[in-house]
């Protein structure tokens, strides 16, 4: 079976380098354009079902992709982005300026160090992987639309990497990552692929 992982298109907060987490920020005009191009690149993929975070930036991405497929669309709160707690809404420069010591600790051990009044990365991976297990049990091609940390947690699990190495597996907005599962093994055929955003062929 094929599993396609998609990150939602960009939002105004992505453009401002602001931490959005569970904050329900919509796609920007540029994000909508990205998603329409992404949807065209996926129109000929055989997709039996689509799973999405219910946050509007992901849900809208999933709905636009699904215009070409009319597949069952399942919204799951387990696919939402990491709860960044007290850091929601801060810009990256603000985070670096005022919380550098915490960030050092978190980057060294994101699995167990939780965001203040939020989640740890392991919390995220645990809830997200429940959804992936259900998808794999169905053994039918599926597409998942989610978020930066959500998708990185899936890829860490698939590649059997510790969560502290997640930065090598982060994907860009409106990208697609294609994974083929066969006989208990997983092969990543495309990673963070998005030539369609620059006028390239799907």
PDB file of C-alpha atoms in Angstrom:
ATOM      1  CA  UNK A   1       0.000   0.000   0.000  1.00  0.00           C
ATOM      2  CA  UNK A   2       0.957   3.645  -0.466  1.00  0.00           C
ATOM      3  CA  UNK A   3       0.774   6.271   2.279  1.00  0.00           C
ATOM      4  CA  UNK A   4       1.073   9.907   1.200  1.00  0.00           C
ATOM      5  CA  UNK A   5       1.950  12.437   3.892  1.00  0.00           C
ATOM      6  CA  UNK A   6       1.034  16.043   3.116  1.00  0.00           C
ATOM      7  CA  UNK A   7       1.776  19.179   5.100  1.00  0.00           C
ATOM      8  CA  UNK A   8      -0.846  21.921   4.824  1.00  0.00           C
ATOM      9  CA  UNK A   9      -0.179  25.046   2.755  1.00  0.00           C
ATOM     10  CA  UNK A  10       1.351  28.119   4.335  1.00  0.00           C
ATOM     11  CA  UNK A  11      -0.600  30.424   6.632  1.00  0.00           C
ATOM     12  CA  UNK A  12      -0.101  34.071   7.626  1.00  0.00           C
ATOM     13  CA  UNK A  13       1.584  32.804  10.795  1.00  0.00           C
ATOM     14  CA  UNK A  14       4.008  30.654   8.784  1.00  0.00           C
ATOM     15  CA  UNK A  15       4.853  33.759   6.772  1.00  0.00           C
ATOM     16  CA  UNK A  16       5.426  35.710  10.016  1.00  0.00           C
ATOM     17  CA  UNK A  17       7.515  32.841  11.476  1.00  0.00           C
ATOM     18  CA  UNK A  18       5.018  32.606  14.307  1.00  0.00           C
ATOM     19  CA  UNK A  19       4.334  29.462  16.372  1.00  0.00           C
ATOM     20  CA  UNK A  20       0.787  28.345  15.623  1.00  0.00           C
ATOM     21  CA  UNK A  21       0.452  24.874  17.132  1.00  0.00           C
ATOM     22  CA  UNK A  22      -3.210  24.383  18.045  1.00  0.00           C
ATOM     23  CA  UNK A  23      -4.129  27.959  17.126  1.00  0.00           C
ATOM     24  CA  UNK A  24      -6.629  27.596  14.281  1.00  0.00           C
ATOM     25  CA  UNK A  25      -4.997  29.761  11.612  1.00  0.00           C
ATOM     26  CA  UNK A  26      -6.402  29.643   8.068  1.00  0.00           C
ATOM     27  CA  UNK A  27      -4.382  29.317   4.866  1.00  0.00           C
ATOM     28  CA  UNK A  28      -3.048  32.524   3.342  1.00  0.00           C
ATOM     29  CA  UNK A  29      -3.722  33.445  -0.284  1.00  0.00           C
ATOM     30  CA  UNK A  30      -0.294  32.011  -1.145  1.00  0.00           C
ATOM     31  CA  UNK A  31      -1.144  28.871   0.833  1.00  0.00           C
ATOM     32  CA  UNK A  32      -4.342  28.356  -1.142  1.00  0.00           C
ATOM     33  CA  UNK A  33      -2.388  28.660  -4.386  1.00  0.00           C
ATOM     34  CA  UNK A  34       0.150  26.121  -3.100  1.00  0.00           C
ATOM     35  CA  UNK A  35      -2.593  23.676  -2.184  1.00  0.00           C
ATOM     36  CA  UNK A  36      -4.299  23.947  -5.569  1.00  0.00           C
ATOM     37  CA  UNK A  37      -0.989  23.117  -7.262  1.00  0.00           C
ATOM     38  CA  UNK A  38      -0.408  20.251  -4.824  1.00  0.00           C
ATOM     39  CA  UNK A  39      -3.900  18.896  -5.494  1.00  0.00           C
ATOM     40  CA  UNK A  40      -3.241  18.877  -9.243  1.00  0.00           C
ATOM     41  CA  UNK A  41      -0.003  16.960  -8.667  1.00  0.00           C
ATOM     42  CA  UNK A  42      -1.939  14.270  -6.772  1.00  0.00           C
ATOM     43  CA  UNK A  43      -5.010  13.987  -8.986  1.00  0.00           C
ATOM     44  CA  UNK A  44      -3.884  10.755 -10.673  1.00  0.00           C
ATOM     45  CA  UNK A  45      -2.731   9.011  -7.475  1.00  0.00           C
ATOM     46  CA  UNK A  46      -5.111   6.190  -6.460  1.00  0.00           C
ATOM     47  CA  UNK A  47      -6.248   7.330  -3.004  1.00  0.00           C
ATOM     48  CA  UNK A  48      -8.838   5.241  -1.148  1.00  0.00           C
ATOM     49  CA  UNK A  49      -9.205   7.476   1.899  1.00  0.00           C
ATOM     50  CA  UNK A  50      -7.975  10.776   3.325  1.00  0.00           C
ATOM     51  CA  UNK A  51      -7.215  11.523   6.976  1.00  0.00           C
ATOM     52  CA  UNK A  52      -6.729  15.055   8.243  1.00  0.00           C
ATOM     53  CA  UNK A  53      -6.196  17.178  11.286  1.00  0.00           C
ATOM     54  CA  UNK A  54      -9.407  19.147  11.921  1.00  0.00           C
ATOM     55  CA  UNK A  55      -7.497  22.457  12.149  1.00  0.00           C
ATOM     56  CA  UNK A  56      -8.680  24.631   9.272  1.00  0.00           C
ATOM     57  CA  UNK A  57      -5.300  24.923   7.534  1.00  0.00           C
ATOM     58  CA  UNK A  58      -5.104  21.115   7.250  1.00  0.00           C
ATOM     59  CA  UNK A  59      -8.802  20.447   6.691  1.00  0.00           C
ATOM     60  CA  UNK A  60      -8.997  22.951   3.846  1.00  0.00           C
ATOM     61  CA  UNK A  61      -5.873  21.404   2.271  1.00  0.00           C
ATOM     62  CA  UNK A  62      -7.485  17.955   2.487  1.00  0.00           C
ATOM     63  CA  UNK A  63     -10.777  19.172   1.014  1.00  0.00           C
ATOM     64  CA  UNK A  64      -9.083  20.788  -1.983  1.00  0.00           C
ATOM     65  CA  UNK A  65      -7.041  17.629  -2.653  1.00  0.00           C
ATOM     66  CA  UNK A  66     -10.193  15.538  -2.319  1.00  0.00           C
ATOM     67  CA  UNK A  67     -11.997  17.462  -5.061  1.00  0.00           C
ATOM     68  CA  UNK A  68     -10.160  15.142  -7.486  1.00  0.00           C
ATOM     69  CA  UNK A  69     -10.844  11.917  -5.559  1.00  0.00           C
ATOM     70  CA  UNK A  70     -14.146  12.109  -3.648  1.00  0.00           C
ATOM     71  CA  UNK A  71     -12.645   9.706  -1.113  1.00  0.00           C
ATOM     72  CA  UNK A  72     -13.929   9.298   2.457  1.00  0.00           C
ATOM     73  CA  UNK A  73     -12.450  12.161   4.509  1.00  0.00           C
ATOM     74  CA  UNK A  74     -11.757  11.401   8.177  1.00  0.00           C
ATOM     75  CA  UNK A  75     -10.956  14.227  10.594  1.00  0.00           C
ATOM     76  CA  UNK A  76      -8.978  13.182  13.669  1.00  0.00           C
ATOM     77  CA  UNK A  77      -7.938  15.366  16.582  1.00  0.00           C
ATOM     78  CA  UNK A  78      -5.016  12.960  17.048  1.00  0.00           C
ATOM     79  CA  UNK A  79      -3.486  14.497  13.895  1.00  0.00           C
ATOM     80  CA  UNK A  80      -3.428  18.069  15.222  1.00  0.00           C
ATOM     81  CA  UNK A  81      -0.140  19.917  15.617  1.00  0.00           C
ATOM     82  CA  UNK A  82       1.854  19.831  18.837  1.00  0.00           C
ATOM     83  CA  UNK A  83       0.314  21.873  21.644  1.00  0.00           C
ATOM     84  CA  UNK A  84       2.996  24.528  22.159  1.00  0.00           C
ATOM     85  CA  UNK A  85       1.349  25.814  25.318  1.00  0.00           C
ATOM     86  CA  UNK A  86       2.793  29.137  26.481  1.00  0.00           C
ATOM     87  CA  UNK A  87       4.735  29.536  23.233  1.00  0.00           C
ATOM     88  CA  UNK A  88       1.678  29.726  20.958  1.00  0.00           C
ATOM     89  CA  UNK A  89       1.689  32.974  19.000  1.00  0.00           C
ATOM     90  CA  UNK A  90       5.323  33.867  19.667  1.00  0.00           C
ATOM     91  CA  UNK A  91       7.607  34.538  16.730  1.00  0.00           C
ATOM     92  CA  UNK A  92      10.742  32.439  16.335  1.00  0.00           C
ATOM     93  CA  UNK A  93      12.987  35.445  17.147  1.00  0.00           C
ATOM     94  CA  UNK A  94      10.954  36.070  20.330  1.00  0.00           C
ATOM     95  CA  UNK A  95      11.299  32.429  21.302  1.00  0.00           C
ATOM     96  CA  UNK A  96      15.045  32.485  20.731  1.00  0.00           C
ATOM     97  CA  UNK A  97      15.485  35.743  22.629  1.00  0.00           C
ATOM     98  CA  UNK A  98      13.500  34.833  25.749  1.00  0.00           C
ATOM     99  CA  UNK A  99      13.522  31.030  26.025  1.00  0.00           C
ATOM    100  CA  UNK A 100      16.942  29.938  24.741  1.00  0.00           C
ATOM    101  CA  UNK A 101      17.760  27.798  27.813  1.00  0.00           C
ATOM    102  CA  UNK A 102      14.491  25.901  27.535  1.00  0.00           C
ATOM    103  CA  UNK A 103      14.998  25.349  23.809  1.00  0.00           C
ATOM    104  CA  UNK A 104      18.426  23.832  24.469  1.00  0.00           C
ATOM    105  CA  UNK A 105      16.887  21.337  26.898  1.00  0.00           C
ATOM    106  CA  UNK A 106      14.001  20.579  24.563  1.00  0.00           C
ATOM    107  CA  UNK A 107      16.176  20.012  21.499  1.00  0.00           C
ATOM    108  CA  UNK A 108      18.361  17.622  23.505  1.00  0.00           C
ATOM    109  CA  UNK A 109      15.385  15.570  24.677  1.00  0.00           C
ATOM    110  CA  UNK A 110      12.103  16.527  22.952  1.00  0.00           C
ATOM    111  CA  UNK A 111      10.600  13.139  23.776  1.00  0.00           C
ATOM    112  CA  UNK A 112      10.350  13.854  27.504  1.00  0.00           C
ATOM    113  CA  UNK A 113      10.657  17.643  27.836  1.00  0.00           C
ATOM    114  CA  UNK A 114       7.180  19.080  27.393  1.00  0.00           C
ATOM    115  CA  UNK A 115       6.253  22.541  26.210  1.00  0.00           C
ATOM    116  CA  UNK A 116       5.161  24.740  29.168  1.00  0.00           C
ATOM    117  CA  UNK A 117       1.423  23.991  29.556  1.00  0.00           C
ATOM    118  CA  UNK A 118       1.658  21.967  26.339  1.00  0.00           C
ATOM    119  CA  UNK A 119       2.872  18.604  25.039  1.00  0.00           C
ATOM    120  CA  UNK A 120       6.116  16.725  24.664  1.00  0.00           C
ATOM    121  CA  UNK A 121       7.083  15.365  21.263  1.00  0.00           C
ATOM    122  CA  UNK A 122       6.477  11.837  22.555  1.00  0.00           C
ATOM    123  CA  UNK A 123       2.912  12.833  23.475  1.00  0.00           C
ATOM    124  CA  UNK A 124       2.444  13.899  19.866  1.00  0.00           C
ATOM    125  CA  UNK A 125       3.981  10.754  18.376  1.00  0.00           C
ATOM    126  CA  UNK A 126       1.914   8.479  20.627  1.00  0.00           C
ATOM    127  CA  UNK A 127      -1.443   9.948  19.580  1.00  0.00           C
ATOM    128  CA  UNK A 128      -0.503  10.313  15.916  1.00  0.00           C
ATOM    129  CA  UNK A 129       0.775   6.765  15.571  1.00  0.00           C
ATOM    130  CA  UNK A 130      -2.595   5.372  16.691  1.00  0.00           C
ATOM    131  CA  UNK A 131      -4.077   6.866  13.529  1.00  0.00           C
ATOM    132  CA  UNK A 132      -1.282   5.482  11.348  1.00  0.00           C
ATOM    133  CA  UNK A 133      -1.730   2.001  12.812  1.00  0.00           C
ATOM    134  CA  UNK A 134      -5.399   2.101  11.861  1.00  0.00           C
ATOM    135  CA  UNK A 135      -4.538   3.200   8.327  1.00  0.00           C
ATOM    136  CA  UNK A 136      -1.941   0.452   7.898  1.00  0.00           C
ATOM    137  CA  UNK A 137      -4.395  -2.150   9.195  1.00  0.00           C
ATOM    138  CA  UNK A 138      -6.735  -1.274   6.310  1.00  0.00           C
ATOM    139  CA  UNK A 139      -3.956  -1.959   3.754  1.00  0.00           C
ATOM    140  CA  UNK A 140      -5.443   0.541   1.292  1.00  0.00           C
ATOM    141  CA  UNK A 141      -3.772   3.603  -0.216  1.00  0.00           C
ATOM    142  CA  UNK A 142      -4.307   6.628   2.012  1.00  0.00           C
ATOM    143  CA  UNK A 143      -3.330  10.258   2.294  1.00  0.00           C
ATOM    144  CA  UNK A 144      -2.710  12.092   5.579  1.00  0.00           C
ATOM    145  CA  UNK A 145      -2.822  15.889   5.847  1.00  0.00           C
ATOM    146  CA  UNK A 146      -1.204  17.239   8.982  1.00  0.00           C
ATOM    147  CA  UNK A 147       1.461  19.520  10.446  1.00  0.00           C
ATOM    148  CA  UNK A 148       5.216  19.947  10.878  1.00  0.00           C
ATOM    149  CA  UNK A 149       5.729  18.068  14.157  1.00  0.00           C
ATOM    150  CA  UNK A 150       2.915  15.615  13.472  1.00  0.00           C
ATOM    151  CA  UNK A 151       4.515  14.473  10.233  1.00  0.00           C
ATOM    152  CA  UNK A 152       8.061  14.486  11.619  1.00  0.00           C
ATOM    153  CA  UNK A 153       6.908  12.179  14.421  1.00  0.00           C
ATOM    154  CA  UNK A 154       5.496   9.724  11.864  1.00  0.00           C
ATOM    155  CA  UNK A 155       8.697   9.754   9.819  1.00  0.00           C
ATOM    156  CA  UNK A 156      10.864   9.250  12.907  1.00  0.00           C
ATOM    157  CA  UNK A 157       8.807   6.166  13.784  1.00  0.00           C
ATOM    158  CA  UNK A 158       8.952   4.789  10.245  1.00  0.00           C
ATOM    159  CA  UNK A 159      12.721   5.303  10.039  1.00  0.00           C
ATOM    160  CA  UNK A 160      13.219   4.099  13.627  1.00  0.00           C
ATOM    161  CA  UNK A 161      14.983   7.318  14.582  1.00  0.00           C
ATOM    162  CA  UNK A 162      14.896   8.981  18.011  1.00  0.00           C
ATOM    163  CA  UNK A 163      12.725  12.080  18.191  1.00  0.00           C
ATOM    164  CA  UNK A 164      15.833  14.171  18.932  1.00  0.00           C
ATOM    165  CA  UNK A 165      16.761  13.681  15.244  1.00  0.00           C
ATOM    166  CA  UNK A 166      13.470  15.064  13.943  1.00  0.00           C
ATOM    167  CA  UNK A 167      15.043  18.079  12.223  1.00  0.00           C
ATOM    168  CA  UNK A 168      16.348  15.879   9.406  1.00  0.00           C
ATOM    169  CA  UNK A 169      12.752  14.793   8.709  1.00  0.00           C
ATOM    170  CA  UNK A 170      10.871  18.094   8.763  1.00  0.00           C
ATOM    171  CA  UNK A 171       8.860  18.785   5.618  1.00  0.00           C
ATOM    172  CA  UNK A 172       7.847  22.071   3.990  1.00  0.00           C
ATOM    173  CA  UNK A 173       4.319  23.456   3.585  1.00  0.00           C
ATOM    174  CA  UNK A 174       2.357  21.933   0.698  1.00  0.00           C
ATOM    175  CA  UNK A 175       4.876  19.122   0.265  1.00  0.00           C
ATOM    176  CA  UNK A 176       4.158  15.460  -0.333  1.00  0.00           C
ATOM    177  CA  UNK A 177       6.067  12.483   1.037  1.00  0.00           C
ATOM    178  CA  UNK A 178       5.236   9.091  -0.465  1.00  0.00           C
ATOM    179  CA  UNK A 179       5.849   5.869   1.481  1.00  0.00           C
ATOM    180  CA  UNK A 180       5.345   2.356   0.127  1.00  0.00           C
ATOM    181  CA  UNK A 181       4.608  -0.398   2.650  1.00  0.00           C
ATOM    182  CA  UNK A 182       5.266  -3.962   1.525  1.00  0.00           C
ATOM    183  CA  UNK A 183       5.788  -7.160   3.540  1.00  0.00           C
ATOM    184  CA  UNK A 184       6.271  -5.274   6.790  1.00  0.00           C
ATOM    185  CA  UNK A 185       8.861  -2.830   5.454  1.00  0.00           C
ATOM    186  CA  UNK A 186       8.531   0.837   4.524  1.00  0.00           C
ATOM    187  CA  UNK A 187      10.299   2.546   1.628  1.00  0.00           C
ATOM    188  CA  UNK A 188      10.183   6.339   1.333  1.00  0.00           C
ATOM    189  CA  UNK A 189       9.858   6.898  -2.410  1.00  0.00           C
ATOM    190  CA  UNK A 190       9.473  10.689  -2.292  1.00  0.00           C
ATOM    191  CA  UNK A 191      10.469  12.942   0.598  1.00  0.00           C
ATOM    192  CA  UNK A 192       9.411  16.593   0.971  1.00  0.00           C
ATOM    193  CA  UNK A 193       8.638  16.679  -2.740  1.00  0.00           C
ATOM    194  CA  UNK A 194       7.142  19.861  -4.218  1.00  0.00           C
ATOM    195  CA  UNK A 195       8.455  20.692  -7.706  1.00  0.00           C
ATOM    196  CA  UNK A 196       4.901  21.697  -8.720  1.00  0.00           C
ATOM    197  CA  UNK A 197       5.232  24.850  -6.574  1.00  0.00           C
ATOM    198  CA  UNK A 198       8.019  26.139  -8.828  1.00  0.00           C
ATOM    199  CA  UNK A 199       6.411  25.328 -12.143  1.00  0.00           C
ATOM    200  CA  UNK A 200       7.974  21.861 -12.326  1.00  0.00           C
ATOM    201  CA  UNK A 201       6.104  18.762 -13.409  1.00  0.00           C
ATOM    202  CA  UNK A 202       4.378  16.646 -10.726  1.00  0.00           C
TER     203      UNK A 202
END
